[in-house]
Amino acid sequence: TKRRLRAFMILLLLVAAVNGAVSLVQFNMSPAQLANWGPGYSDLIEGGQQAPRTAVNNEGEQRTRPMGLGSDMGFGGTLGAIAIPAAFALLIGGSGGWRRWVPVAILAAGALVAVATSQSRSNVVAAIVAVIAFAALATASRQGMRTLAAVVVLGLVGIVTLGQIDGGGAFDRYESIAPNRLIDTTVDARDGTYQNIDQYFTTFP
């Protein structure tokens, strides 16, 4: 039902917002500080058998790539990228005025923080594409004015929320996904994956 679907989307936003809060804390910590959270976090930071949960900014400083409440780098951002279109849907659907918009906007702020602090370029691109696609679909279904209002709300929430985050060079990583560099970055970053496509087809059919 619509009610259950709405409840699911609110729950999704809530989980993304909680991960956003945890990611923000991890985002402001050095890799060594986060490694002190416990042996599991220490293993994640050092890499082991997986990709290390750190990145180097333009000044050569090691920065944490937050995993939120998950075990993979950018986990909170992945949830955020999924949850942001849900916020869009909640903003343009139903009734209730500001009583409905305010809690959704607050949770959406948490989801945006999750994406921004994830240090995952894929999540940033996915979130942007998802919003554009959802806006296009909503406009095509004759929800033009509500879509515009939702875009304005999410835009303002994004400006206010992300403006409070002190990047300190942590956002240098996102320079490589500027519109004029996105395709080259994608090809370079996924080159190893492209070379193994035949293996993936046979090993994981």
mmCIF file of C-alpha atoms in Angstrom:
data_model
loop_
_atom_site.group_PDB
_atom_site.id
_atom_site.type_symbol
_atom_site.label_atom_id
_atom_site.label_comp_id
_atom_site.label_asym_id
_atom_site.label_seq_id
_atom_site.Cartn_x
_atom_site.Cartn_y
_atom_site.Cartn_z
ATOM 1 C CA THR A 1 0.000 0.000 0.000
ATOM 2 C CA LYS A 2 1.019 3.634 -0.316
ATOM 3 C CA ARG A 3 1.165 3.914 3.456
ATOM 4 C CA ARG A 4 3.561 0.988 3.794
ATOM 5 C CA LEU A 5 5.705 2.201 0.918
ATOM 6 C CA ARG A 6 5.893 5.641 2.555
ATOM 7 C CA ALA A 7 6.853 4.044 5.876
ATOM 8 C CA PHE A 8 9.575 2.039 4.145
ATOM 9 C CA MET A 9 11.022 5.165 2.516
ATOM 10 C CA ILE A 10 11.037 7.015 5.855
ATOM 11 C CA LEU A 11 12.828 4.059 7.466
ATOM 12 C CA LEU A 12 15.339 4.019 4.601
ATOM 13 C CA LEU A 13 15.984 7.748 5.098
ATOM 14 C CA LEU A 14 16.352 7.257 8.835
ATOM 15 C CA VAL A 15 18.938 4.483 8.429
ATOM 16 C CA ALA A 16 20.827 6.584 5.859
ATOM 17 C CA ALA A 17 20.766 9.600 8.196
ATOM 18 C CA VAL A 18 22.139 7.551 11.106
ATOM 19 C CA ASN A 19 24.922 6.283 8.846
ATOM 20 C CA GLY A 20 25.507 9.862 7.754
ATOM 21 C CA ALA A 21 26.040 10.911 11.371
ATOM 22 C CA VAL A 22 28.497 8.062 11.952
ATOM 23 C CA SER A 23 30.269 8.779 8.650
ATOM 24 C CA LEU A 24 30.645 12.434 9.623
ATOM 25 C CA VAL A 25 32.345 11.433 12.868
ATOM 26 C CA GLN A 26 34.666 9.058 10.999
ATOM 27 C CA PHE A 27 35.243 11.670 8.296
ATOM 28 C CA ASN A 28 36.750 14.036 10.871
ATOM 29 C CA MET A 29 39.049 11.380 12.312
ATOM 30 C CA SER A 30 42.489 10.382 11.147
ATOM 31 C CA PRO A 31 42.957 6.763 10.001
ATOM 32 C CA ALA A 32 44.937 6.084 13.195
ATOM 33 C CA GLN A 33 42.140 7.457 15.380
ATOM 34 C CA LEU A 34 39.520 5.338 13.652
ATOM 35 C CA ALA A 35 41.741 2.255 13.854
ATOM 36 C CA ASN A 36 41.673 2.689 17.653
ATOM 37 C CA TRP A 37 37.920 1.943 17.672
ATOM 38 C CA GLY A 38 38.791 -1.752 17.737
ATOM 39 C CA PRO A 39 40.583 -4.596 15.929
ATOM 40 C CA GLY A 40 37.888 -4.798 13.257
ATOM 41 C CA TYR A 41 38.288 -1.144 12.372
ATOM 42 C CA SER A 42 42.062 -1.498 12.494
ATOM 43 C CA ASP A 43 41.873 -4.311 9.921
ATOM 44 C CA LEU A 44 39.607 -2.220 7.685
ATOM 45 C CA ILE A 45 41.896 0.808 7.824
ATOM 46 C CA GLU A 46 45.042 -1.219 7.113
ATOM 47 C CA GLY A 47 43.384 -2.970 4.193
ATOM 48 C CA GLY A 48 44.373 -6.579 4.637
ATOM 49 C CA GLN A 49 42.720 -8.563 1.839
ATOM 50 C CA GLN A 50 40.544 -5.618 0.802
ATOM 51 C CA ALA A 51 41.057 -2.087 -0.447
ATOM 52 C CA PRO A 52 42.249 0.207 2.364
ATOM 53 C CA ARG A 53 39.677 2.602 3.821
ATOM 54 C CA THR A 54 41.943 5.621 3.274
ATOM 55 C CA ALA A 55 42.621 8.118 0.506
ATOM 56 C CA VAL A 56 45.346 10.682 -0.109
ATOM 57 C CA ASN A 57 44.407 14.335 -0.692
ATOM 58 C CA ASN A 58 46.283 16.849 -2.852
ATOM 59 C CA GLU A 59 48.661 17.641 0.018
ATOM 60 C CA GLY A 60 49.620 13.981 0.381
ATOM 61 C CA GLU A 61 47.700 13.614 3.648
ATOM 62 C CA GLN A 62 46.033 10.293 4.433
ATOM 63 C CA ARG A 63 42.289 10.751 4.984
ATOM 64 C CA THR A 64 39.727 8.269 6.243
ATOM 65 C CA ARG A 65 37.206 6.839 3.773
ATOM 66 C CA PRO A 66 34.283 6.353 6.190
ATOM 67 C CA MET A 67 32.412 3.064 6.229
ATOM 68 C CA GLY A 68 29.598 4.318 8.459
ATOM 69 C CA LEU A 69 27.944 1.373 10.159
ATOM 70 C CA GLY A 70 28.972 -1.023 7.386
ATOM 71 C CA SER A 71 32.237 -2.797 6.655
ATOM 72 C CA ASP A 72 32.868 -1.373 3.194
ATOM 73 C CA MET A 73 34.206 2.086 2.412
ATOM 74 C CA GLY A 74 31.390 4.452 1.504
ATOM 75 C CA PHE A 75 28.647 2.207 2.921
ATOM 76 C CA GLY A 76 26.792 5.193 4.367
ATOM 77 C CA GLY A 77 27.051 6.967 1.033
ATOM 78 C CA THR A 78 25.573 3.974 -0.766
ATOM 79 C CA LEU A 79 22.556 4.090 1.524
ATOM 80 C CA GLY A 80 22.361 7.847 1.054
ATOM 81 C CA ALA A 81 22.381 7.566 -2.731
ATOM 82 C CA ILE A 82 19.435 5.155 -2.498
ATOM 83 C CA ALA A 83 17.599 7.212 0.114
ATOM 84 C CA ILE A 84 17.780 10.634 -1.559
ATOM 85 C CA PRO A 85 15.288 9.679 -4.330
ATOM 86 C CA ALA A 86 13.043 8.376 -1.532
ATOM 87 C CA ALA A 87 13.170 11.847 0.031
ATOM 88 C CA PHE A 88 12.258 13.256 -3.372
ATOM 89 C CA ALA A 89 9.245 10.925 -3.586
ATOM 90 C CA LEU A 90 8.094 11.819 -0.071
ATOM 91 C CA LEU A 91 8.365 15.542 -0.830
ATOM 92 C CA ILE A 92 6.243 15.425 -3.989
ATOM 93 C CA GLY A 93 3.675 12.870 -2.793
ATOM 94 C CA GLY A 94 0.770 13.115 -0.421
ATOM 95 C CA SER A 95 -0.351 16.079 1.635
ATOM 96 C CA GLY A 96 0.453 17.618 4.980
ATOM 97 C CA GLY A 97 2.361 20.768 4.033
ATOM 98 C CA TRP A 98 5.344 21.778 6.140
ATOM 99 C CA ARG A 99 4.543 19.156 8.790
ATOM 100 C CA ARG A 100 5.481 16.528 6.200
ATOM 101 C CA TRP A 101 8.329 18.452 4.588
ATOM 102 C CA VAL A 102 10.323 19.356 7.697
ATOM 103 C CA PRO A 103 11.073 15.817 8.983
ATOM 104 C CA VAL A 104 11.800 14.625 5.442
ATOM 105 C CA ALA A 105 14.160 17.556 4.876
ATOM 106 C CA ILE A 106 15.984 16.791 8.143
ATOM 107 C CA LEU A 107 16.424 13.132 7.232
ATOM 108 C CA ALA A 108 17.439 14.105 3.693
ATOM 109 C CA ALA A 109 20.166 16.290 5.194
ATOM 110 C CA GLY A 110 21.547 13.212 6.948
ATOM 111 C CA ALA A 111 21.462 11.233 3.697
ATOM 112 C CA LEU A 112 23.292 14.037 1.876
ATOM 113 C CA VAL A 113 25.945 14.075 4.598
ATOM 114 C CA ALA A 114 26.324 10.312 4.194
ATOM 115 C CA VAL A 115 27.011 10.721 0.477
ATOM 116 C CA ALA A 116 29.332 13.717 0.833
ATOM 117 C CA THR A 117 31.462 12.210 3.601
ATOM 118 C CA SER A 118 31.618 8.733 2.076
ATOM 119 C CA GLN A 119 34.715 9.583 0.015
ATOM 120 C CA SER A 120 33.117 7.437 -2.692
ATOM 121 C CA ARG A 121 32.993 9.042 -6.112
ATOM 122 C CA SER A 122 30.624 6.327 -7.337
ATOM 123 C CA ASN A 123 28.096 7.238 -4.652
ATOM 124 C CA VAL A 124 28.238 10.930 -5.517
ATOM 125 C CA VAL A 125 27.663 10.222 -9.210
ATOM 126 C CA ALA A 126 24.915 7.692 -8.411
ATOM 127 C CA ALA A 127 23.094 10.183 -6.166
ATOM 128 C CA ILE A 128 23.207 12.907 -8.823
ATOM 129 C CA VAL A 129 22.017 10.558 -11.578
ATOM 130 C CA ALA A 130 19.234 9.222 -9.332
ATOM 131 C CA VAL A 131 17.934 12.710 -8.561
ATOM 132 C CA ILE A 132 18.031 13.743 -12.220
ATOM 133 C CA ALA A 133 16.257 10.548 -13.306
ATOM 134 C CA PHE A 134 13.622 10.834 -10.592
ATOM 135 C CA ALA A 135 12.999 14.503 -11.403
ATOM 136 C CA ALA A 136 12.591 13.639 -15.081
ATOM 137 C CA LEU A 137 10.122 10.845 -14.317
ATOM 138 C CA ALA A 138 8.154 13.021 -11.895
ATOM 139 C CA THR A 139 7.979 15.849 -14.432
ATOM 140 C CA ALA A 140 6.830 13.455 -17.139
ATOM 141 C CA SER A 141 4.009 12.314 -14.843
ATOM 142 C CA ARG A 142 2.747 15.907 -14.643
ATOM 143 C CA GLN A 143 4.202 16.639 -11.243
ATOM 144 C CA GLY A 144 6.097 19.661 -12.557
ATOM 145 C CA MET A 145 5.414 22.192 -9.775
ATOM 146 C CA ARG A 146 5.875 19.682 -6.963
ATOM 147 C CA THR A 147 9.068 18.452 -8.606
ATOM 148 C CA LEU A 148 10.413 22.003 -8.788
ATOM 149 C CA ALA A 149 9.514 22.582 -5.144
ATOM 150 C CA ALA A 150 11.226 19.338 -4.115
ATOM 151 C CA VAL A 151 14.358 20.263 -6.098
ATOM 152 C CA VAL A 152 14.455 23.655 -4.364
ATOM 153 C CA VAL A 153 14.021 22.082 -0.921
ATOM 154 C CA LEU A 154 16.719 19.458 -1.503
ATOM 155 C CA GLY A 155 19.000 22.087 -3.026
ATOM 156 C CA LEU A 156 18.651 24.390 -0.016
ATOM 157 C CA VAL A 157 19.116 21.482 2.376
ATOM 158 C CA GLY A 158 22.251 20.472 0.484
ATOM 159 C CA ILE A 159 23.739 23.981 0.471
ATOM 160 C CA VAL A 160 23.085 24.554 4.176
ATOM 161 C CA THR A 161 24.154 21.080 5.296
ATOM 162 C CA LEU A 162 27.259 20.605 3.177
ATOM 163 C CA GLY A 163 28.352 24.165 3.849
ATOM 164 C CA GLN A 164 28.831 23.191 7.494
ATOM 165 C CA ILE A 165 31.273 20.385 6.708
ATOM 166 C CA ASP A 166 34.925 21.349 6.974
ATOM 167 C CA GLY A 167 36.548 19.355 4.216
ATOM 168 C CA GLY A 168 40.156 20.196 5.031
ATOM 169 C CA GLY A 169 41.272 18.730 1.706
ATOM 170 C CA ALA A 170 39.092 15.645 2.135
ATOM 171 C CA PHE A 171 36.972 16.652 -0.841
ATOM 172 C CA ASP A 172 39.984 16.782 -3.184
ATOM 173 C CA ARG A 173 39.030 13.285 -4.331
ATOM 174 C CA TYR A 174 35.834 14.629 -5.900
ATOM 175 C CA GLU A 175 37.726 16.955 -8.249
ATOM 176 C CA SER A 176 38.293 13.946 -10.518
ATOM 177 C CA ILE A 177 34.541 13.569 -11.187
ATOM 178 C CA ALA A 178 34.012 17.099 -12.436
ATOM 179 C CA PRO A 179 31.908 17.003 -15.640
ATOM 180 C CA ASN A 180 34.960 17.479 -17.871
ATOM 181 C CA ARG A 181 36.888 14.651 -16.153
ATOM 182 C CA LEU A 182 34.165 12.138 -15.304
ATOM 183 C CA ILE A 183 34.538 9.834 -18.330
ATOM 184 C CA ASP A 184 38.350 9.673 -18.125
ATOM 185 C CA THR A 185 38.209 9.013 -14.379
ATOM 186 C CA THR A 186 35.648 6.237 -14.823
ATOM 187 C CA VAL A 187 37.739 4.513 -17.496
ATOM 188 C CA ASP A 188 40.946 4.782 -15.454
ATOM 189 C CA ALA A 189 39.371 3.670 -12.168
ATOM 190 C CA ARG A 190 37.550 0.685 -13.671
ATOM 191 C CA ASP A 191 40.228 -0.456 -16.129
ATOM 192 C CA GLY A 192 41.025 -3.568 -14.105
ATOM 193 C CA THR A 193 37.338 -4.469 -13.976
ATOM 194 C CA TYR A 194 36.944 -4.109 -17.726
ATOM 195 C CA GLN A 195 39.917 -6.424 -18.303
ATOM 196 C CA ASN A 196 38.330 -9.121 -16.133
ATOM 197 C CA ILE A 197 34.855 -9.074 -17.696
ATOM 198 C CA ASP A 198 35.402 -12.451 -19.368
ATOM 199 C CA GLN A 199 36.467 -13.964 -16.033
ATOM 200 C CA TYR A 200 33.406 -12.518 -14.296
ATOM 201 C CA PHE A 201 31.109 -13.959 -16.952
ATOM 202 C CA THR A 202 32.498 -17.463 -16.467
ATOM 203 C CA THR A 203 33.115 -17.412 -12.699
ATOM 204 C CA PHE A 204 29.979 -15.522 -11.641
ATOM 205 C CA PRO A 205 27.455 -16.259 -14.407
#
